[in-house]
Amino acid sequence: MTLALAVDLGGTKVEAAIVDDDGVIVPGTRHRAPTGEAAAGDAGVARESIETVVRRALAAAPAPVTAAGIGAAGPVDAGAGTTSPINLPALRDFPIAEVVARASGLDRVRLGLDGSCIALAERWRGAARACDDAIVLVVSTGVGGGVIVDGRLLGGASGNAGHLGQLVIEPFDGDPAPATVERIASGPHTVRWARERGWAGSTGEELAAAYAAGDPLATEAVRRSAAAVGVGIANAATLLDLELAVVGGGFAQVAQDYVDLVQASARDAAQNAYAARIRVERAQLGGEAPLIGAAALVLLD
């Protein structure tokens, strides 16, 4: 059995775990630490959190670990081993591959965009197993994605291919700021949009409850999010001739019909028949996907 260290760095937390060559997280090896506001303003806090979870995961490994895979919120520079997460402004050009290598003592360390890692995971063990041409995206604090083309992960020149959240789509509601998919569809932005229009809640969980209860503002906010994601998918399908979009992430759970709403938006936005045929399905691996996909960077290489 081959084991890999997997690290996932996001806007709210960093996790590490040991993953085997069947794509299974080894029980008892998964550890996490918060990033959030402290790490957003202090790279030293983020470095300490990463080192802590890496050492804890390795200490629980049942056998020697051969390599480490890292999925990070981007943009990333896979060649340089650095990341500059949009939601962690203190971590510009942060040398995450070097930090993990030193904390783990491993020579083989590979960095990928978090969305790409999730795409690898869903292709390996999840909803995209039988599909050679797919986009896998996460709607959460941000919106990220990864693309599988002809059965292989599309990395691009710097490793950032699939960054669907930063696609600029037509401005919504006359807003003069750049209307990216993430700025319209992510959980925090959707909650903020609803609050600015008089909705009394303050969290995604409250928005989900209000949507289920038929609250008009909550309904409009959720549908707006799904519509933006669908437009992004239609653009990707038009460019790359994809057959499947897999949608996951915490905010994608805001409504039982969220994926159906995304499907309808993608179909309506597509300008060509082949793009309109893209299927939209819910992700299968949940919160394990980022770690499984990070490990896949080295286990499937």
CSV table of C-alpha atoms in Angstrom, one decimal:
chain,number,residue,atom,x,y,z
A,1,MET,CA,0.0,0.0,0.0
A,2,THR,CA,1.3,3.4,-1.0
A,3,LEU,CA,0.5,6.4,1.3
A,4,ALA,CA,0.5,10.1,0.6
A,5,LEU,CA,0.2,13.2,2.7
A,6,ALA,CA,-2.6,15.4,1.5
A,7,VAL,CA,-2.9,19.1,2.5
A,8,ASP,CA,-5.8,21.4,1.7
A,9,LEU,CA,-5.5,25.2,2.3
A,10,GLY,CA,-8.6,27.3,2.1
A,11,GLY,CA,-10.0,30.6,3.2
A,12,THR,CA,-11.3,29.3,6.5
A,13,LYS,CA,-9.1,26.3,7.4
A,14,VAL,CA,-6.2,24.1,6.5
A,15,GLU,CA,-6.4,20.3,6.7
A,16,ALA,CA,-4.0,17.5,6.4
A,17,ALA,CA,-4.5,13.7,6.2
A,18,ILE,CA,-2.9,10.5,5.0
A,19,VAL,CA,-4.6,9.0,1.9
A,20,ASP,CA,-3.9,5.5,0.5
A,21,ASP,CA,-3.6,4.4,-3.1
A,22,ASP,CA,-7.3,3.5,-3.2
A,23,GLY,CA,-8.2,7.1,-2.6
A,24,VAL,CA,-9.3,6.5,1.0
A,25,ILE,CA,-8.4,8.8,3.9
A,26,VAL,CA,-6.7,6.7,6.6
A,27,PRO,CA,-8.9,6.8,9.8
A,28,GLY,CA,-7.4,8.9,12.6
A,29,THR,CA,-5.0,10.9,10.4
A,30,ARG,CA,-7.2,13.9,9.4
A,31,HIS,CA,-6.4,17.1,11.3
A,32,ARG,CA,-7.5,20.7,10.7
A,33,ALA,CA,-6.7,24.2,12.0
A,34,PRO,CA,-8.4,27.5,11.3
A,35,THR,CA,-7.1,30.1,8.9
A,36,GLY,CA,-9.8,32.8,8.7
A,37,GLU,CA,-9.1,36.4,9.9
A,38,ALA,CA,-5.9,35.7,11.8
A,39,ALA,CA,-4.2,33.9,8.8
A,40,ALA,CA,-5.6,36.4,6.4
A,41,GLY,CA,-3.6,39.2,8.0
A,42,ASP,CA,-0.5,37.2,9.1
A,43,ALA,CA,1.4,34.7,7.0
A,44,GLY,CA,3.1,33.4,10.1
A,45,VAL,CA,-0.2,32.2,11.6
A,46,ALA,CA,-0.9,30.4,8.4
A,47,ARG,CA,2.5,28.8,8.3
A,48,GLU,CA,2.2,27.6,11.9
A,49,SER,CA,-1.3,26.1,11.2
A,50,ILE,CA,0.0,24.3,8.1
A,51,GLU,CA,3.0,22.9,10.0
A,52,THR,CA,0.8,21.7,12.9
A,53,VAL,CA,-1.7,19.7,10.8
A,54,VAL,CA,1.1,18.2,8.7
A,55,ARG,CA,3.0,16.9,11.7
A,56,ARG,CA,-0.1,15.6,13.3
A,57,ALA,CA,-1.2,13.8,10.2
A,58,LEU,CA,2.2,12.2,9.7
A,59,ALA,CA,2.4,11.2,13.4
A,60,ALA,CA,-0.8,9.1,12.9
A,61,ALA,CA,0.3,7.5,9.6
A,62,PRO,CA,0.3,3.6,9.9
A,63,ALA,CA,3.3,3.3,7.5
A,64,PRO,CA,5.9,5.4,5.8
A,65,VAL,CA,4.6,8.2,3.5
A,66,THR,CA,6.2,8.7,0.1
A,67,ALA,CA,5.1,12.1,-1.1
A,68,ALA,CA,2.8,15.0,-0.4
A,69,GLY,CA,0.1,16.6,-2.5
A,70,ILE,CA,-1.2,20.1,-1.8
A,71,GLY,CA,-4.5,21.7,-2.9
A,72,ALA,CA,-4.6,25.4,-2.3
A,73,ALA,CA,-7.0,28.3,-2.9
A,74,GLY,CA,-5.5,30.2,-5.8
A,75,PRO,CA,-4.2,31.6,-7.9
A,76,VAL,CA,-1.3,29.2,-7.6
A,77,ASP,CA,2.1,29.0,-9.3
A,78,ALA,CA,2.5,25.2,-9.5
A,79,GLY,CA,6.0,25.5,-10.9
A,80,ALA,CA,7.2,27.8,-8.1
A,81,GLY,CA,5.2,26.0,-5.4
A,82,THR,CA,3.5,29.2,-4.3
A,83,THR,CA,0.0,30.4,-3.8
A,84,SER,CA,-1.8,33.8,-3.5
A,85,PRO,CA,-5.2,33.0,-2.2
A,86,ILE,CA,-7.7,35.8,-2.9
A,87,ASN,CA,-9.4,35.4,0.5
A,88,LEU,CA,-6.1,35.4,2.4
A,89,PRO,CA,-4.4,38.6,1.4
A,90,ALA,CA,-1.3,38.2,3.6
A,91,LEU,CA,-0.4,35.0,1.7
A,92,ARG,CA,0.8,36.6,-1.5
A,93,ASP,CA,3.4,34.3,-3.2
A,94,PHE,CA,3.3,32.1,-0.1
A,95,PRO,CA,5.8,29.2,-0.5
A,96,ILE,CA,3.4,26.5,0.6
A,97,ALA,CA,5.3,23.7,-1.1
A,98,GLU,CA,8.5,24.6,0.7
A,99,VAL,CA,6.6,24.9,4.1
A,100,VAL,CA,5.1,21.4,3.6
A,101,ALA,CA,8.3,19.9,2.5
A,102,ARG,CA,10.2,21.2,5.6
A,103,ALA,CA,7.4,20.3,8.0
A,104,SER,CA,7.1,16.8,6.5
A,105,GLY,CA,10.7,16.0,5.6
A,106,LEU,CA,9.4,14.8,2.2
A,107,ASP,CA,11.3,15.4,-1.0
A,108,ARG,CA,8.4,14.9,-3.4
A,109,VAL,CA,5.8,17.6,-2.9
A,110,ARG,CA,3.4,18.7,-5.6
A,111,LEU,CA,1.0,21.7,-5.6
A,112,GLY,CA,-2.3,22.1,-7.4
A,113,LEU,CA,-5.2,24.5,-7.5
A,114,ASP,CA,-7.9,23.3,-4.9
A,115,GLY,CA,-10.5,23.2,-7.7
A,116,SER,CA,-8.3,21.0,-9.8
A,117,CYS,CA,-7.8,18.6,-6.8
A,118,ILE,CA,-11.5,18.3,-6.3
A,119,ALA,CA,-11.9,17.5,-10.0
A,120,LEU,CA,-9.3,14.8,-9.7
A,121,ALA,CA,-11.1,13.3,-6.7
A,122,GLU,CA,-14.5,13.3,-8.4
A,123,ARG,CA,-12.9,11.8,-11.5
A,124,TRP,CA,-11.1,9.1,-9.5
A,125,ARG,CA,-13.9,8.1,-7.0
A,126,GLY,CA,-16.9,10.4,-7.4
A,127,ALA,CA,-19.6,11.7,-9.8
A,128,ALA,CA,-17.2,12.1,-12.8
A,129,ARG,CA,-15.8,8.5,-12.8
A,130,ALA,CA,-17.3,7.6,-16.2
A,131,CYS,CA,-16.8,10.9,-17.9
A,132,ASP,CA,-13.7,12.1,-19.9
A,133,ASP,CA,-14.8,15.7,-20.4
A,134,ALA,CA,-16.1,17.4,-17.3
A,135,ILE,CA,-15.9,20.5,-15.1
A,136,VAL,CA,-16.1,20.1,-11.4
A,137,LEU,CA,-16.7,23.1,-9.3
A,138,VAL,CA,-17.3,24.1,-5.7
A,139,VAL,CA,-19.7,26.8,-4.5
A,140,SER,CA,-18.7,27.8,-1.0
A,141,THR,CA,-16.8,30.8,0.6
A,142,GLY,CA,-15.6,31.2,-3.0
A,143,VAL,CA,-16.2,29.5,-6.3
A,144,GLY,CA,-13.5,27.3,-7.6
A,145,GLY,CA,-13.2,24.6,-10.3
A,146,GLY,CA,-11.1,22.1,-12.2
A,147,VAL,CA,-11.5,20.7,-15.7
A,148,ILE,CA,-11.0,17.2,-17.1
A,149,VAL,CA,-10.5,17.0,-20.8
A,150,ASP,CA,-10.0,13.8,-22.7
A,151,GLY,CA,-9.7,12.0,-19.4
A,152,ARG,CA,-6.9,14.2,-18.1
A,153,LEU,CA,-6.7,17.1,-15.7
A,154,LEU,CA,-6.3,20.4,-17.6
A,155,GLY,CA,-3.6,22.3,-15.7
A,156,GLY,CA,-2.6,25.2,-17.9
A,157,ALA,CA,0.6,27.2,-18.0
A,158,SER,CA,0.7,28.0,-14.2
A,159,GLY,CA,-1.7,25.4,-12.9
A,160,ASN,CA,-4.8,27.6,-12.7
A,161,ALA,CA,-7.0,26.2,-15.4
A,162,GLY,CA,-10.5,25.7,-14.3
A,163,HIS,CA,-10.7,28.8,-12.1
A,164,LEU,CA,-14.3,29.3,-13.0
A,165,GLY,CA,-15.1,31.6,-10.1
A,166,GLN,CA,-13.1,34.4,-11.6
A,167,LEU,CA,-14.8,34.3,-15.0
A,168,VAL,CA,-16.3,37.6,-15.7
A,169,ILE,CA,-19.9,37.3,-16.8
A,170,GLU,CA,-22.4,40.0,-17.8
A,171,PRO,CA,-23.0,42.4,-15.0
A,172,PHE,CA,-26.0,41.7,-12.8
A,173,ASP,CA,-28.4,44.4,-11.6
A,174,GLY,CA,-26.4,47.2,-13.2
A,175,ASP,CA,-23.5,46.7,-10.8
A,176,PRO,CA,-20.5,48.6,-12.2
A,177,ALA,CA,-17.9,46.3,-10.5
A,178,PRO,CA,-16.5,43.3,-12.4
A,179,ALA,CA,-19.3,40.6,-12.2
A,180,THR,CA,-17.4,37.4,-11.7
A,181,VAL,CA,-19.2,34.1,-11.0
A,182,GLU,CA,-17.7,34.1,-7.5
A,183,ARG,CA,-18.7,37.7,-6.7
A,184,ILE,CA,-22.3,36.8,-7.6
A,185,ALA,CA,-22.7,33.2,-6.6
A,186,SER,CA,-20.6,32.5,-3.5
A,187,GLY,CA,-22.2,31.9,-0.1
A,188,PRO,CA,-21.0,35.2,1.6
A,189,HIS,CA,-21.8,37.3,-1.5
A,190,THR,CA,-25.3,35.8,-1.8
A,191,VAL,CA,-26.0,36.4,1.9
A,192,ARG,CA,-24.7,40.0,1.6
A,193,TRP,CA,-26.9,40.6,-1.5
A,194,ALA,CA,-30.0,39.4,0.4
A,195,ARG,CA,-29.2,41.5,3.5
A,196,GLU,CA,-28.7,44.6,1.4
A,197,ARG,CA,-32.3,44.2,0.2
A,198,GLY,CA,-33.8,43.8,3.6
A,199,TRP,CA,-33.5,40.1,4.4
A,200,ALA,CA,-33.0,39.7,8.2
A,201,GLY,CA,-30.8,36.7,8.4
A,202,SER,CA,-27.0,36.6,8.4
A,203,THR,CA,-25.7,33.1,7.5
A,204,GLY,CA,-26.0,30.6,4.7
A,205,GLU,CA,-27.8,28.2,7.0
A,206,GLU,CA,-30.4,30.8,7.8
A,207,LEU,CA,-30.7,31.5,4.1
A,208,ALA,CA,-31.3,27.8,3.4
A,209,ALA,CA,-34.0,27.7,6.0
A,210,ALA,CA,-35.7,30.8,4.6
A,211,TYR,CA,-35.5,29.4,1.1
A,212,ALA,CA,-37.2,26.2,2.3
A,213,ALA,CA,-39.9,28.3,4.0
A,214,GLY,CA,-40.6,30.1,0.7
A,215,ASP,CA,-39.2,33.5,1.7
A,216,PRO,CA,-39.2,35.7,-1.4
A,217,LEU,CA,-35.9,37.4,-0.9
A,218,ALA,CA,-34.1,34.2,0.0
A,219,THR,CA,-35.6,32.5,-3.0
A,220,GLU,CA,-34.4,35.3,-5.3
A,221,ALA,CA,-31.0,35.3,-3.8
A,222,VAL,CA,-30.5,31.5,-4.2
A,223,ARG,CA,-31.8,31.5,-7.7
A,224,ARG,CA,-29.5,34.4,-8.5
A,225,SER,CA,-26.5,32.4,-7.3
A,226,ALA,CA,-27.5,29.3,-9.3
A,227,ALA,CA,-28.1,31.4,-12.4
A,228,ALA,CA,-24.5,32.8,-12.2
A,229,VAL,CA,-23.0,29.4,-11.8
A,230,GLY,CA,-25.1,28.1,-14.7
A,231,VAL,CA,-23.8,30.9,-16.9
A,232,GLY,CA,-20.2,30.1,-16.0
A,233,ILE,CA,-20.8,26.4,-16.8
A,234,ALA,CA,-22.4,27.3,-20.2
A,235,ASN,CA,-19.3,29.4,-21.0
A,236,ALA,CA,-17.0,26.5,-20.0
A,237,ALA,CA,-19.0,24.0,-22.0
A,238,THR,CA,-19.0,26.2,-25.1
A,239,LEU,CA,-15.3,26.6,-24.9
A,240,LEU,CA,-14.3,23.1,-24.1
A,241,ASP,CA,-17.2,20.9,-25.4
A,242,LEU,CA,-17.8,19.3,-22.0
A,243,GLU,CA,-20.5,16.7,-21.3
A,244,LEU,CA,-20.8,17.0,-17.4
A,245,ALA,CA,-20.6,19.6,-14.7
A,246,VAL,CA,-20.3,18.4,-11.1
A,247,VAL,CA,-21.4,20.9,-8.5
A,248,GLY,CA,-20.3,20.6,-4.8
A,249,GLY,CA,-19.4,22.8,-1.9
A,250,GLY,CA,-21.2,23.9,1.2
A,251,PHE,CA,-23.3,26.6,-0.4
A,252,ALA,CA,-24.5,24.2,-3.1
A,253,GLN,CA,-26.5,22.5,-0.3
A,254,VAL,CA,-28.5,25.8,0.3
A,255,ALA,CA,-31.4,24.3,-1.6
A,256,GLN,CA,-32.5,20.8,-2.6
A,257,ASP,CA,-33.1,22.0,-6.1
A,258,TYR,CA,-29.9,24.1,-6.4
A,259,VAL,CA,-28.3,21.7,-8.9
A,260,ASP,CA,-31.6,21.7,-10.9
A,261,LEU,CA,-31.5,25.5,-11.0
A,262,VAL,CA,-27.9,25.5,-12.2
A,263,GLN,CA,-28.8,23.0,-14.9
A,264,ALA,CA,-31.7,25.2,-16.1
A,265,SER,CA,-29.5,28.3,-16.2
A,266,ALA,CA,-26.7,26.5,-18.1
A,267,ARG,CA,-29.2,25.2,-20.7
A,268,ASP,CA,-30.8,28.6,-21.1
A,269,ALA,CA,-27.4,30.5,-21.4
A,270,ALA,CA,-25.8,28.2,-23.9
A,271,GLN,CA,-25.7,29.5,-27.4
A,272,ASN,CA,-24.9,26.2,-29.1
A,273,ALA,CA,-26.8,22.9,-29.0
A,274,TYR,CA,-23.7,20.9,-27.9
A,275,ALA,CA,-23.1,23.2,-24.9
A,276,ALA,CA,-26.8,23.1,-23.9
A,277,ARG,CA,-26.6,19.3,-23.6
A,278,ILE,CA,-24.2,19.5,-20.6
A,279,ARG,CA,-25.5,17.6,-17.6
A,280,VAL,CA,-25.2,19.0,-14.1
A,281,GLU,CA,-24.9,16.6,-11.2
A,282,ARG,CA,-24.2,16.9,-7.5
A,283,ALA,CA,-20.8,16.0,-6.3
A,284,GLN,CA,-20.4,12.7,-4.4
A,285,LEU,CA,-17.3,13.1,-2.2
A,286,GLY,CA,-18.3,16.0,0.0
A,287,GLY,CA,-15.7,17.4,2.3
A,288,GLU,CA,-13.3,14.6,1.6
A,289,ALA,CA,-12.8,15.6,-2.0
A,290,PRO,CA,-10.1,18.3,-1.5
A,291,LEU,CA,-7.8,15.9,0.5
A,292,ILE,CA,-8.4,12.9,-1.8
A,293,GLY,CA,-7.7,15.1,-4.8
A,294,ALA,CA,-4.5,16.6,-3.3
A,295,ALA,CA,-3.2,13.1,-2.7
A,296,ALA,CA,-4.2,12.2,-6.3
A,297,LEU,CA,-1.6,14.7,-7.5
A,298,VAL,CA,1.1,12.3,-6.4
A,299,LEU,CA,-0.7,8.9,-6.2
A,300,LEU,CA,-2.0,9.0,-9.8
A,301,ASP,CA,1.0,10.8,-11.3
